[in-house]
Coordinates of C-alpha atoms in Angstrom, one line a residue:
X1285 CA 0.0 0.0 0.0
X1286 CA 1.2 3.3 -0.6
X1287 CA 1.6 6.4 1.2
X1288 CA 0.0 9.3 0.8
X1289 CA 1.9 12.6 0.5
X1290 CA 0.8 14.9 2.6
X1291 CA 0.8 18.6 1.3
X1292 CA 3.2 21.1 3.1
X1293 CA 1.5 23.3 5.8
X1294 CA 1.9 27.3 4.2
X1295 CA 4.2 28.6 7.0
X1296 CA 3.9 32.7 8.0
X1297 CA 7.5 34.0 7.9
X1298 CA 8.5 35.0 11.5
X1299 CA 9.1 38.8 11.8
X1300 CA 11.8 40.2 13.9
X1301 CA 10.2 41.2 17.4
X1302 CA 12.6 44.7 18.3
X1303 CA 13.8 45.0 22.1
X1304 CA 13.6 47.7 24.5
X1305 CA 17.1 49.0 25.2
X1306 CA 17.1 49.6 29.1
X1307 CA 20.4 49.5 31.5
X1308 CA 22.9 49.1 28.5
X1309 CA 21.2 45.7 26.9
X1310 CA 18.9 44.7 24.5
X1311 CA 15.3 43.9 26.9
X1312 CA 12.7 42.0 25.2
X1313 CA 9.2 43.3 26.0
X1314 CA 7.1 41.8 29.1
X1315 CA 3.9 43.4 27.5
X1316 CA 2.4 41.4 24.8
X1317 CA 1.5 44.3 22.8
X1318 CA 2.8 44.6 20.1
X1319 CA 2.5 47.1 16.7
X1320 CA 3.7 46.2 13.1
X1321 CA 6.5 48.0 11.0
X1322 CA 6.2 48.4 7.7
X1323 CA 8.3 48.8 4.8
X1324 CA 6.4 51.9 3.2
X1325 CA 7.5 50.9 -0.5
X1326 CA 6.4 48.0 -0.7
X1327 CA 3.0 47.8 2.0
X1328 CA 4.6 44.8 3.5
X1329 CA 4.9 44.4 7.7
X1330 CA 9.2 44.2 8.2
X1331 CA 8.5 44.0 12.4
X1332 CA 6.9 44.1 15.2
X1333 CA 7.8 46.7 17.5
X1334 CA 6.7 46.1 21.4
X1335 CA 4.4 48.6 23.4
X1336 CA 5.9 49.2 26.4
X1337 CA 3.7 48.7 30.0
X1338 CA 3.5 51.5 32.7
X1339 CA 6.2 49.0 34.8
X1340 CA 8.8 48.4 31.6
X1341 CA 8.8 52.7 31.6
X1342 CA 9.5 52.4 35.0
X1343 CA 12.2 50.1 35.2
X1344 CA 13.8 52.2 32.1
X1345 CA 13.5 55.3 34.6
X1346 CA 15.0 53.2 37.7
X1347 CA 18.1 52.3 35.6
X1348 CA 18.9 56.2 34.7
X1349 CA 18.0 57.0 38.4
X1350 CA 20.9 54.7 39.4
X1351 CA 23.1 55.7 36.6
X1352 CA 22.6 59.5 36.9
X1353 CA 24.9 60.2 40.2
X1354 CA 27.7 58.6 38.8
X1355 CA 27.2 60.4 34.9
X1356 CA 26.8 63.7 36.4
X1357 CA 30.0 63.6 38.4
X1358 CA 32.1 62.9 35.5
X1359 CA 34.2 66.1 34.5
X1360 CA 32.2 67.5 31.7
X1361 CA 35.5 67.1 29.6
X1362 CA 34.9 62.9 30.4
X1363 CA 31.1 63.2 29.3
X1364 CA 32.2 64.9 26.3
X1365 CA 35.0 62.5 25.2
X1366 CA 32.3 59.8 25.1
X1367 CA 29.9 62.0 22.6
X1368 CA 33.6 62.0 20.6
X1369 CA 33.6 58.3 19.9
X1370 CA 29.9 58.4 19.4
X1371 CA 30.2 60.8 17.0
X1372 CA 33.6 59.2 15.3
X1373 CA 31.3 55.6 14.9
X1374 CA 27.9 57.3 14.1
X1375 CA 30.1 59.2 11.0
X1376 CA 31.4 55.4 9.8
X1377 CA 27.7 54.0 10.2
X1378 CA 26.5 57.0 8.6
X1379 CA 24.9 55.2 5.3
X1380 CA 23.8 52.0 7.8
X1381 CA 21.6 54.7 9.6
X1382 CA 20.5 56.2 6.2
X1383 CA 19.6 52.9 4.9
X1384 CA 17.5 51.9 8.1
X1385 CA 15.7 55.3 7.7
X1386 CA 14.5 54.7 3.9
X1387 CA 13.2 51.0 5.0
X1388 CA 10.9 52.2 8.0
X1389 CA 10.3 56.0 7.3
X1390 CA 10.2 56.1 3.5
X1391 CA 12.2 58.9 2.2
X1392 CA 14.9 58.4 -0.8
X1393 CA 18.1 57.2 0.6
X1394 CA 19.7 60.9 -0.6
X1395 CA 17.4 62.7 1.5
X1396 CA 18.0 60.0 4.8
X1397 CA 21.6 60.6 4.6
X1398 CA 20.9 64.1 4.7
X1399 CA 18.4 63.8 7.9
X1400 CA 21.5 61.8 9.2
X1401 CA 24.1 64.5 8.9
X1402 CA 22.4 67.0 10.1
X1403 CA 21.9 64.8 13.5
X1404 CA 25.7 64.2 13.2
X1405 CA 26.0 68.0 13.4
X1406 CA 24.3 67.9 17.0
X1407 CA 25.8 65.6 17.8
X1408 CA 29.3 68.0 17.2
X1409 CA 27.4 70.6 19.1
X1410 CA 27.4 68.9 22.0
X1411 CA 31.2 67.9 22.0
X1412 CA 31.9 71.5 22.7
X1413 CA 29.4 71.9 25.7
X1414 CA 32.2 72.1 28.7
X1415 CA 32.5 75.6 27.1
X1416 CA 29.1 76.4 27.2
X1417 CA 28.5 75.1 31.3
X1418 CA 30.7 77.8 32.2
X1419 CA 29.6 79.8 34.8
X1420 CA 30.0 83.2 35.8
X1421 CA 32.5 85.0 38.7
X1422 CA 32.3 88.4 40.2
X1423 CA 34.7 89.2 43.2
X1424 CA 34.0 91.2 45.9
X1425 CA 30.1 91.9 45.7
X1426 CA 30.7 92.9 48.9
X1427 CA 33.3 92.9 51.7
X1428 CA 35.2 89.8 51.2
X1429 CA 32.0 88.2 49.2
X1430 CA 32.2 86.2 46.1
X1431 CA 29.1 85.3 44.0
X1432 CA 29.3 82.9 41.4
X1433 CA 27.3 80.7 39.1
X1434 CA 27.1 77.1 37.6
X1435 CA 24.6 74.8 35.3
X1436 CA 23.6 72.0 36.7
X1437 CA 22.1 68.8 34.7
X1438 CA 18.1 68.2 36.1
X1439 CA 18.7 64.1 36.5
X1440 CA 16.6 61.9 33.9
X1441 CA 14.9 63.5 31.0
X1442 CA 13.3 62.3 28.5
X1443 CA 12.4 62.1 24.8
X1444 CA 9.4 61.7 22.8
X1445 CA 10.2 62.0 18.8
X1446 CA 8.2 61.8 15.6
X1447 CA 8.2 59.3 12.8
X1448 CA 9.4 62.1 10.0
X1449 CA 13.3 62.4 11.4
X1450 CA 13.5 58.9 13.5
X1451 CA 17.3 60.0 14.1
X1452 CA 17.4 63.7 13.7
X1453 CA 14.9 64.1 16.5
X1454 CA 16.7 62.0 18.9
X1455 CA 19.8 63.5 17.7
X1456 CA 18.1 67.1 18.4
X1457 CA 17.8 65.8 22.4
X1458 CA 20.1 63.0 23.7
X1459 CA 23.7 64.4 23.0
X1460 CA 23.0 67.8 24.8
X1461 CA 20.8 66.2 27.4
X1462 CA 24.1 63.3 28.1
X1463 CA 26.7 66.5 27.7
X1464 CA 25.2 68.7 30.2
X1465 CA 25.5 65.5 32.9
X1466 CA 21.7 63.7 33.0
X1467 CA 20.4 60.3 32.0
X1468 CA 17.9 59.7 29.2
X1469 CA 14.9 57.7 28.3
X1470 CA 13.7 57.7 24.5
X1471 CA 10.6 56.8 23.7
X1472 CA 10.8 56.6 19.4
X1473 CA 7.8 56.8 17.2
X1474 CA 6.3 52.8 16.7
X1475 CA 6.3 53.5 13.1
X1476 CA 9.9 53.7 12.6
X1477 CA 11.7 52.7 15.5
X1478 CA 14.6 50.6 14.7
X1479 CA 16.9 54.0 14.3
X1480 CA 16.5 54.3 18.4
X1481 CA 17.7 51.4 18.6
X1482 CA 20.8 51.7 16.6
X1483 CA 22.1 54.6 18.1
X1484 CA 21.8 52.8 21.7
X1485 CA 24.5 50.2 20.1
X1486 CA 26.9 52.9 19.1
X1487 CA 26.7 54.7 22.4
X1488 CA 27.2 51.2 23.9
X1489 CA 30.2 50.9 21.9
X1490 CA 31.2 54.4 22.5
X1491 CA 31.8 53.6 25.9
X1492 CA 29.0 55.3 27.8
X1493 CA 27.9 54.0 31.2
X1494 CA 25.1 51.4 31.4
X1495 CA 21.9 53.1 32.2
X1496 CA 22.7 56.2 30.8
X1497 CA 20.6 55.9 27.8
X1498 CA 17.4 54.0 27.5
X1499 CA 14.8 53.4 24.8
X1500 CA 11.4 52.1 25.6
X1501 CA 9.3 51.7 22.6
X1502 CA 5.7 51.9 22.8
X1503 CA 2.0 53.8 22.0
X1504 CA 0.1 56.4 24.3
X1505 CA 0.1 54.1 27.7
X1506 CA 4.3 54.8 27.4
X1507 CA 3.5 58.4 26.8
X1508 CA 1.7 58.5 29.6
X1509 CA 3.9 56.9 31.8
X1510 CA 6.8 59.6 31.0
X1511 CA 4.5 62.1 31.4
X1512 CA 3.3 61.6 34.9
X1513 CA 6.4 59.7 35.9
X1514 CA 7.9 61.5 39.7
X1515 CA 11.3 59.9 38.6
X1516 CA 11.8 62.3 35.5
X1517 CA 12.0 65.9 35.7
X1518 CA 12.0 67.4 32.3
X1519 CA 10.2 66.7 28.8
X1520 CA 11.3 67.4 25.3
X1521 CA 8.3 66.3 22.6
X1522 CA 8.3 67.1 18.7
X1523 CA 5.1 66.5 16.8
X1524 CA 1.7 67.5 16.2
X1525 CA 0.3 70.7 18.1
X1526 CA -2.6 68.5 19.6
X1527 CA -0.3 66.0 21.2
X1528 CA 2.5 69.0 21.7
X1529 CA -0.4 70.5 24.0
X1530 CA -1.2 67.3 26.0
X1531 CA 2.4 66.6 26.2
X1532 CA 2.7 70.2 27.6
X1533 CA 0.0 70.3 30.0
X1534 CA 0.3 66.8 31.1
X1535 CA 4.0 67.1 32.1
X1536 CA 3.9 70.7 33.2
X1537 CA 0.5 69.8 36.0
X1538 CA 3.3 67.1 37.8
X1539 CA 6.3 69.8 37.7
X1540 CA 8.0 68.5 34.5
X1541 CA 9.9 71.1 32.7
X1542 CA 8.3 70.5 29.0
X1543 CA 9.7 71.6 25.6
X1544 CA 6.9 70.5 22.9
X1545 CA 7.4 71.3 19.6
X1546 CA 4.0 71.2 17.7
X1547 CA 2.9 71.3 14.1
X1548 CA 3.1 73.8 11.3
X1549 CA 2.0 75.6 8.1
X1550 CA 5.0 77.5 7.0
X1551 CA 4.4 80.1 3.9
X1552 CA 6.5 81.2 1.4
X1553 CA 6.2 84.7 0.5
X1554 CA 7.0 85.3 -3.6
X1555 CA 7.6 89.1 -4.2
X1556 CA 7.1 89.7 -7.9
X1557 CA 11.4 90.8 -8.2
X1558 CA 12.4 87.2 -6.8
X1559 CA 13.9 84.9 -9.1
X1560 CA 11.0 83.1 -10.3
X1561 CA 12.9 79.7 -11.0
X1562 CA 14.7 79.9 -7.9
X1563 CA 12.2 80.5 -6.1
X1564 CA 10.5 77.3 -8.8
X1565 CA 13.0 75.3 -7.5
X1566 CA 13.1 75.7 -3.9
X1567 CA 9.4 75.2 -4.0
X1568 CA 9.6 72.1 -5.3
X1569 CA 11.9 70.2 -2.9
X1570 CA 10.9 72.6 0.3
X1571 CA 6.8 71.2 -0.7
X1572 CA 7.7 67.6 -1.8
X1573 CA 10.8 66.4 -0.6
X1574 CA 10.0 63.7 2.3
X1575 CA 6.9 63.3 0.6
X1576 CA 5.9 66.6 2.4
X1577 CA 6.8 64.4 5.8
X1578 CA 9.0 68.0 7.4
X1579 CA 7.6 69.7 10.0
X1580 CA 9.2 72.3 7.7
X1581 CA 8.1 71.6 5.0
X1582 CA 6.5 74.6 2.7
X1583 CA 3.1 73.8 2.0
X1584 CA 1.9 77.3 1.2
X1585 CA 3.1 79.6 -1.5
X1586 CA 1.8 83.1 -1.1
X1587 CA 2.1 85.0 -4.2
X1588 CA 2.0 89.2 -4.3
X1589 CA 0.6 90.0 -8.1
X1590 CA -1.7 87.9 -10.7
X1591 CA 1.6 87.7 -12.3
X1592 CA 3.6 86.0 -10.4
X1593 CA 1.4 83.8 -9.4
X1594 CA 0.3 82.7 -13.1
X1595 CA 3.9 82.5 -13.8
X1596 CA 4.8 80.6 -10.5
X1597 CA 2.0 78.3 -11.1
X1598 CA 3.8 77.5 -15.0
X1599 CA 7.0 76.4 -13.3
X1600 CA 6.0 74.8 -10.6
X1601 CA 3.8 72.1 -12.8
X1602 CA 6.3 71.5 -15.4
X1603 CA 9.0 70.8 -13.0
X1604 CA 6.5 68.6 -10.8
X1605 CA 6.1 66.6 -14.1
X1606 CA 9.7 65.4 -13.7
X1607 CA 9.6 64.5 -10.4
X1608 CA 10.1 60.8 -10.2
X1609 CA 8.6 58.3 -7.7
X1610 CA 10.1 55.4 -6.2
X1611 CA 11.7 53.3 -3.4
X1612 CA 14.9 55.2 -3.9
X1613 CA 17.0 52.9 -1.8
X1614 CA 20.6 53.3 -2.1
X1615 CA 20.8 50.3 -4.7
X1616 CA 17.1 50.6 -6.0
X1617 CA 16.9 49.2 -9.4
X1618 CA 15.6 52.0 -10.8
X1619 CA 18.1 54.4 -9.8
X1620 CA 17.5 57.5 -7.2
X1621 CA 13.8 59.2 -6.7
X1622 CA 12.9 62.4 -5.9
X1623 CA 9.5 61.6 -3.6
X1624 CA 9.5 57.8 -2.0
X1625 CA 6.5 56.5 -0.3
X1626 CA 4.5 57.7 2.6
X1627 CA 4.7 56.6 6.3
X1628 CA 1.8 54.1 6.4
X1629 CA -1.4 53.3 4.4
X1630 CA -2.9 55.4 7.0
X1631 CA -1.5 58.2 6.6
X1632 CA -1.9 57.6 3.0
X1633 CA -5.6 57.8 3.0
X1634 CA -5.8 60.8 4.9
X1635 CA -3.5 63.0 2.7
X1636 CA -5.7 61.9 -0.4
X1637 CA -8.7 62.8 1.3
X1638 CA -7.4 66.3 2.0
X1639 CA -7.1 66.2 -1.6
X1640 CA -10.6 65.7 -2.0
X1641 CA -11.6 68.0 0.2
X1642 CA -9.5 71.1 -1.5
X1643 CA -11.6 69.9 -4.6
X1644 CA -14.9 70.0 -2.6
X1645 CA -13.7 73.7 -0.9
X1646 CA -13.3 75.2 -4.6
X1647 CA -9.6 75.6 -4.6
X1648 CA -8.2 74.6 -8.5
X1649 CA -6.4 71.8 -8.5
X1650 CA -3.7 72.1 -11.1
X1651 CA -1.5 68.7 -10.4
X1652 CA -3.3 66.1 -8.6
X1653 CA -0.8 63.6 -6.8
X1654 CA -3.5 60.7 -6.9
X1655 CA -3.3 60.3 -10.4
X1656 CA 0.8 60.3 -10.6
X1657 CA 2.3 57.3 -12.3
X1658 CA 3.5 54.5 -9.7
X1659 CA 6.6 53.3 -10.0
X1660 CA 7.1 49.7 -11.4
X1661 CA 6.4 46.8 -9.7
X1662 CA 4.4 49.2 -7.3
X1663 CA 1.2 47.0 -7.9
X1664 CA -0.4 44.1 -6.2
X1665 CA -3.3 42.2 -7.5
X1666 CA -4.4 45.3 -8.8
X1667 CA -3.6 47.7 -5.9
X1668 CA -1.0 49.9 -5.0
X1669 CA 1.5 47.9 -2.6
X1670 CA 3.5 50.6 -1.4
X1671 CA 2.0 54.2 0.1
X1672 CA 2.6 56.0 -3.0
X1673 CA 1.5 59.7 -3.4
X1674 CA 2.4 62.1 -6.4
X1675 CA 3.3 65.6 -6.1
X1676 CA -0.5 68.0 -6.0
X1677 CA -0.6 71.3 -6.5
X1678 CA -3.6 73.9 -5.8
X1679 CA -4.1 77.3 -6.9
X1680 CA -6.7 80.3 -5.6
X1681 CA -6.3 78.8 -2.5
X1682 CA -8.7 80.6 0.3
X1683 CA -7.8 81.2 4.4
X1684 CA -11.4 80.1 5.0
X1685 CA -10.6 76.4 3.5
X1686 CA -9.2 73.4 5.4
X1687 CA -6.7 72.9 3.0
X1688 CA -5.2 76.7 4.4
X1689 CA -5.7 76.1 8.0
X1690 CA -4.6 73.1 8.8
X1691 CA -1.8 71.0 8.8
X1692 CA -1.8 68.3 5.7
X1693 CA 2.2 66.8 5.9
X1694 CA 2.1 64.9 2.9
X1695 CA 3.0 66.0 -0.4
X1696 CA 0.6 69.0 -1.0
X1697 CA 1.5 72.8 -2.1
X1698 CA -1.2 75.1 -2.3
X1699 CA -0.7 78.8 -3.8
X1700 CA -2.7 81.6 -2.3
X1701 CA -2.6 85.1 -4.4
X1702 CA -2.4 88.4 -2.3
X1703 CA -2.6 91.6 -4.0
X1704 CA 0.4 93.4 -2.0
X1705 CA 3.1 93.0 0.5
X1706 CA 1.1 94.0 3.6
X1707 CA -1.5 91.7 2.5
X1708 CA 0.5 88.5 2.6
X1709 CA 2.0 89.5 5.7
X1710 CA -0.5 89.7 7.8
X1711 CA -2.3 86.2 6.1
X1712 CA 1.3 84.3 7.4
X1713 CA 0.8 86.4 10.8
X1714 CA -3.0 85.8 11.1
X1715 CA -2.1 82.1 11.1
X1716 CA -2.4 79.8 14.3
X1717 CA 1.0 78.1 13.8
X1718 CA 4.3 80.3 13.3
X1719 CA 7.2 77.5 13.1
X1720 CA 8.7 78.7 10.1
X1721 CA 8.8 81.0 6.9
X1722 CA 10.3 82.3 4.1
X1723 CA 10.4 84.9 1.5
X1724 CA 11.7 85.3 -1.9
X1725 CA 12.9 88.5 -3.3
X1726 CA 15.6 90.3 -4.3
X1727 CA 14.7 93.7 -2.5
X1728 CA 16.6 94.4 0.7
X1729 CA 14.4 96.6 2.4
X1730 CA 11.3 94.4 1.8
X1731 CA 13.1 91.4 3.2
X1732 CA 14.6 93.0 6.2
X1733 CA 11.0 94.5 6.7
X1734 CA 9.8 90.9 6.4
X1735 CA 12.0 89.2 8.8
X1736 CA 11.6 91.6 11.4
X1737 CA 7.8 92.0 11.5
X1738 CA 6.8 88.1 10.3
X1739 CA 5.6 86.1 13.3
X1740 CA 7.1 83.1 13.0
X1741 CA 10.2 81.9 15.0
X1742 CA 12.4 80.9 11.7
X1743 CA 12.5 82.9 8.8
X1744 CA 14.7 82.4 5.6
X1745 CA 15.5 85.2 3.3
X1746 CA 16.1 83.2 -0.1
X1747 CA 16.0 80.0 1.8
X1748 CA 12.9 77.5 1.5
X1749 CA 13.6 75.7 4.5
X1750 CA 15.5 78.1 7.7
X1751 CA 16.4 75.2 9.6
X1752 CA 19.2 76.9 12.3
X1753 CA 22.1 74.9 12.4
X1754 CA 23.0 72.8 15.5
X1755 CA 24.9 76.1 17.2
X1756 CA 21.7 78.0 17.0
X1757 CA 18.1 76.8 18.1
X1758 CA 15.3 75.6 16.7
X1759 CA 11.7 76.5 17.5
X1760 CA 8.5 78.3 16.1
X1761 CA 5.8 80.7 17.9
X1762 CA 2.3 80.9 18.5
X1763 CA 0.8 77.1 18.5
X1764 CA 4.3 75.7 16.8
X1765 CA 5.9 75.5 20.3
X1766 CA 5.0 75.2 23.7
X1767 CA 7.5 75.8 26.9
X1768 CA 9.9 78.7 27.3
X1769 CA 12.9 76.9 25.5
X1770 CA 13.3 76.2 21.7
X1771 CA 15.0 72.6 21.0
X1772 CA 18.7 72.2 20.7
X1773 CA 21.8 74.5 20.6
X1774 CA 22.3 77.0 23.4
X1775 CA 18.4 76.7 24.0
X1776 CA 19.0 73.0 24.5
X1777 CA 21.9 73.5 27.2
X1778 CA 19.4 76.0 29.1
X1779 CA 16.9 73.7 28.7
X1780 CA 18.7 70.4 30.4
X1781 CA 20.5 72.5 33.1
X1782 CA 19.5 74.6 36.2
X1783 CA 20.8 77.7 37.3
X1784 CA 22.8 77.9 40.5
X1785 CA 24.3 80.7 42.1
X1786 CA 26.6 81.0 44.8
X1787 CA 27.7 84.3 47.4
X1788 CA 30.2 83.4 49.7
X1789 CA 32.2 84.7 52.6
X1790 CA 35.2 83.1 54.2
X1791 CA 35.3 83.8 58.0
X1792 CA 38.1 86.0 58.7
X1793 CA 37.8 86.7 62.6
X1794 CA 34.5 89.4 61.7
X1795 CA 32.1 89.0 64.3
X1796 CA 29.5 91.4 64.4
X1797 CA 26.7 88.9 65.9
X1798 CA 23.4 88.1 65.0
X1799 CA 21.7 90.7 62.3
X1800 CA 17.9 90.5 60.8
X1801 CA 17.8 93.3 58.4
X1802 CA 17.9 92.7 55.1
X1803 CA 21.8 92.0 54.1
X1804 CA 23.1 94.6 51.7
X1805 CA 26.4 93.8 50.5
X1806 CA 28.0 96.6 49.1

């Protein structure tokens, strides 16, 4: 009698299950929550990334509590020999960190390295920040009385970051926060977090204390943890205004010094002198670049003169035209791409109902995105496998319409026409978010005029995108920030230190006995 063959059982390939990264090691997750990763070109889950519980936050926290006595007492010279070799291996590993960025986030290899140097350049900053804990001296404020000063770190802080820049953000927080002397606790966004990860090994390899620096992935219940947590004593968020807010008042109501960096709608002002194919130009990678993913990212073009807007409008759609769309991996078979995919199917569908909704609001829609070719091998059974979006443009774009007012972070530019200077001026200042602007002309007065009177809290003259470099700050106005200290830079130091100041007398044989008025030194 023979056998019968029995068919092979369809086996589910096993996806990599990410650690925590808590007290120098690799810590698998106790929760059983878990959220999938995807690889954004392709729609297909890469990982499952855990969701930390209330307890795995805390024993993150408890590991930085032990660490931080020991950290902060190192010579600020020590500390900063440490960000050295972090820096010297993050530089080697720049392209790994690049590549990991255009698997989870999306964006062409190109523009992921460039997201990666400019977190190396932070990461520089804080090298140098023995200089800038210096404190101040002034003999003799009175008889034989010295006063002095000092920064001093605030213990364990921690980091909330964003899916657009999963390792500028970090970058933006951890090296100033480990320079100036505390301990850390980095909670990455769940759609991308592998990047968190990765720069926990190099700082392991660097040579920084265990404990130090933890990540603890996770969804609102780890957000919420940090946030009401007595263990950690200061806050630094970037995001969406909404969740900027809650951060804020959440953190603030238990004593938490909070800086929350919230969403965005940054204008570009075209004078009808500016160079109309520069400005063209920087349009089209400020608008689309990322996909639109930048928290400054140009999404409104405000034109002064029918003129320049027609004209404007001309350049803008032909160059859109060559705007190719693709995985743009480092070794994609198609070469290098201008826009790659969006962050999730998701977010996806929401960008492409904002779409719709311009249509429905009356604004012209002179490039629709939705109806962009897909790059090949894009398709699956007859539907889009990656989150593929083209480049849309609108014109005669209103401030009543949705579109205008609120924040769409996806690949959408929409051109509103003012008659005058003074006019476009006051529809960028009339706006609820001032994070950043720009305008384009090649008239000195108007742009000094500009700078000084636009209320926004980064302005470029001739630049699309005013993003200070890591020795200056970064940080809008209005509902674009919350908290009394802009991220990174000399802000940054403020931010993670206190102020301390010292008067002091040495005993010299005075004894003039007990004395309740008010002392008065000089």
């Amino acid at each position: 009698m023979s056998a019968t063959a029995t068919p092979p059982t369809p086996t589910t390939p096993v996806l990599t299950e990410l650690p925590h990264w808590i007290n120098g090691v690799p810590t698998r997750s106790t929760s059983n929550r878990f959220a999938d990763v995807y690889h954004p070109a392709t729609g297909a889950i890469q990982s499952r990334v855990p969701l930390a519980t209330a307890a795995e936050v805390d024993t993150a926290v408890a590991a930085a509590t032990a660490a931080f006595p020991d950290w902060s007492a190192q010579p600020p010279l020590r500390r900063a020999r440490v960000l050295f070799r972090f820096r010297e291996i993050f530089e080697r590993r720049l392209d790994e960190v690049a590549a990991l960025i255009n698997r989870e986030h999306g964006k062409v290899f190109s523009d992921a390295r460039g997201e990666a140097t400019r977190g190396l350049e932070n990461i520089e900053f804080a090298t140098g920040i023995p200089h800038l804990l210096k404190g101040e001296l002034t003999e003799q404020v009175g008889p034989g009385v010295d006063s002095y000063s000092m920064r001093q770190p605030l213990g364990v802080v921690a980091g909330i970051t964003p899916f657009n820049f999963p390792a500028m953000v970090p970058l933006w927080m951890f090296p100033i926060a480990l320079a100036c002397g505390n301990t850390f606790v980095l909670k990455p966004s769940e759609r991308d977090p592998s990047s968190a990860n990765l720069l926990a090994e190099m700082l392991k390899e660097a040579g920084l204390p265990d404990g130090v620096f933890n990540v603890v992935h996770g969804d609102k219940q780890a957000v919420d943890a940090i946030l009401t947590h007595p263990g950690i004593q200061a806050v630094s968020f970037v995001g969406s205004t909404p969740i900027a807010e809650y951060v804020y008042r959440t953190a603030t109501a238990t004593g938490k010094r909070v800086q929350a960096l919230g969403g965005a709608k940054n204008h570009m002002l075209v004078m009808p002198d500016a160079d109309l194919d520069q400005a063209a130009d920087a349009l089209v990678g400020a608008a689309y670049g990322s996909a639109g993913e930048r928290c400054m990212a140009i999404s409104v073009a405000v034109t002064v003169g029918a003129h320049t807007a027609d004209q404007l409008i001309s350049r803008l759609a032909s160059r859109i035209a060559d705007l190719r769309i693709g995985d743009g991996a480092e070794n994609a078979p198609t070469g290098e791409s201008d826009l790659g995919p969006l962050i999730t199917r998701a977010h996806l569908d929401k960008v492409t109902n904002y779409i719709a909704l311009g249509e429905e609001e009356g604004a012209d829609l002179v490039v629709d995105g939705r109806k962009a070719a897909l790059p090949k091998g894009a398709l699956s059974d007859g539907q889009p496998a990656g989150f593929f979006l083209g480049a849309t443009l609108f014109d005669h774009v209103k401030p009543t319409m949705r579109i205008y007012k609120e924040e769409i972070f996806g690949p959408v530019l929409g051109v509103v026409r003012a008659n005058n200077f003074e006019t476009a001026l006051q529809l960028i200042n009339d706006h609820e978010y001032g994070n950043g602007t720009s305008i384009f002309t090649r008239d000195g007065d108007t742009a000094r005029d500009f700078a000084h009177r636009v209320q926004a809290g980064m302005v470029g003259i001739n630049v699309p995108i005013p993003v200070p470099m890591a020795f200056h700050s970064f940080g809008g106005w209005k509902r674009s920030l919350f908290g009394d200290h802009a991220i990174y830079g000399p802000e940054g130091v403020r931010f993670y230190t206190r102020l301390k100041t010292i008067t002091a007398r040495w005993p010299t044989g005075i004894r003039s006995g007990v004395d309740t008025t008010m002392p008065t030194l000089g």
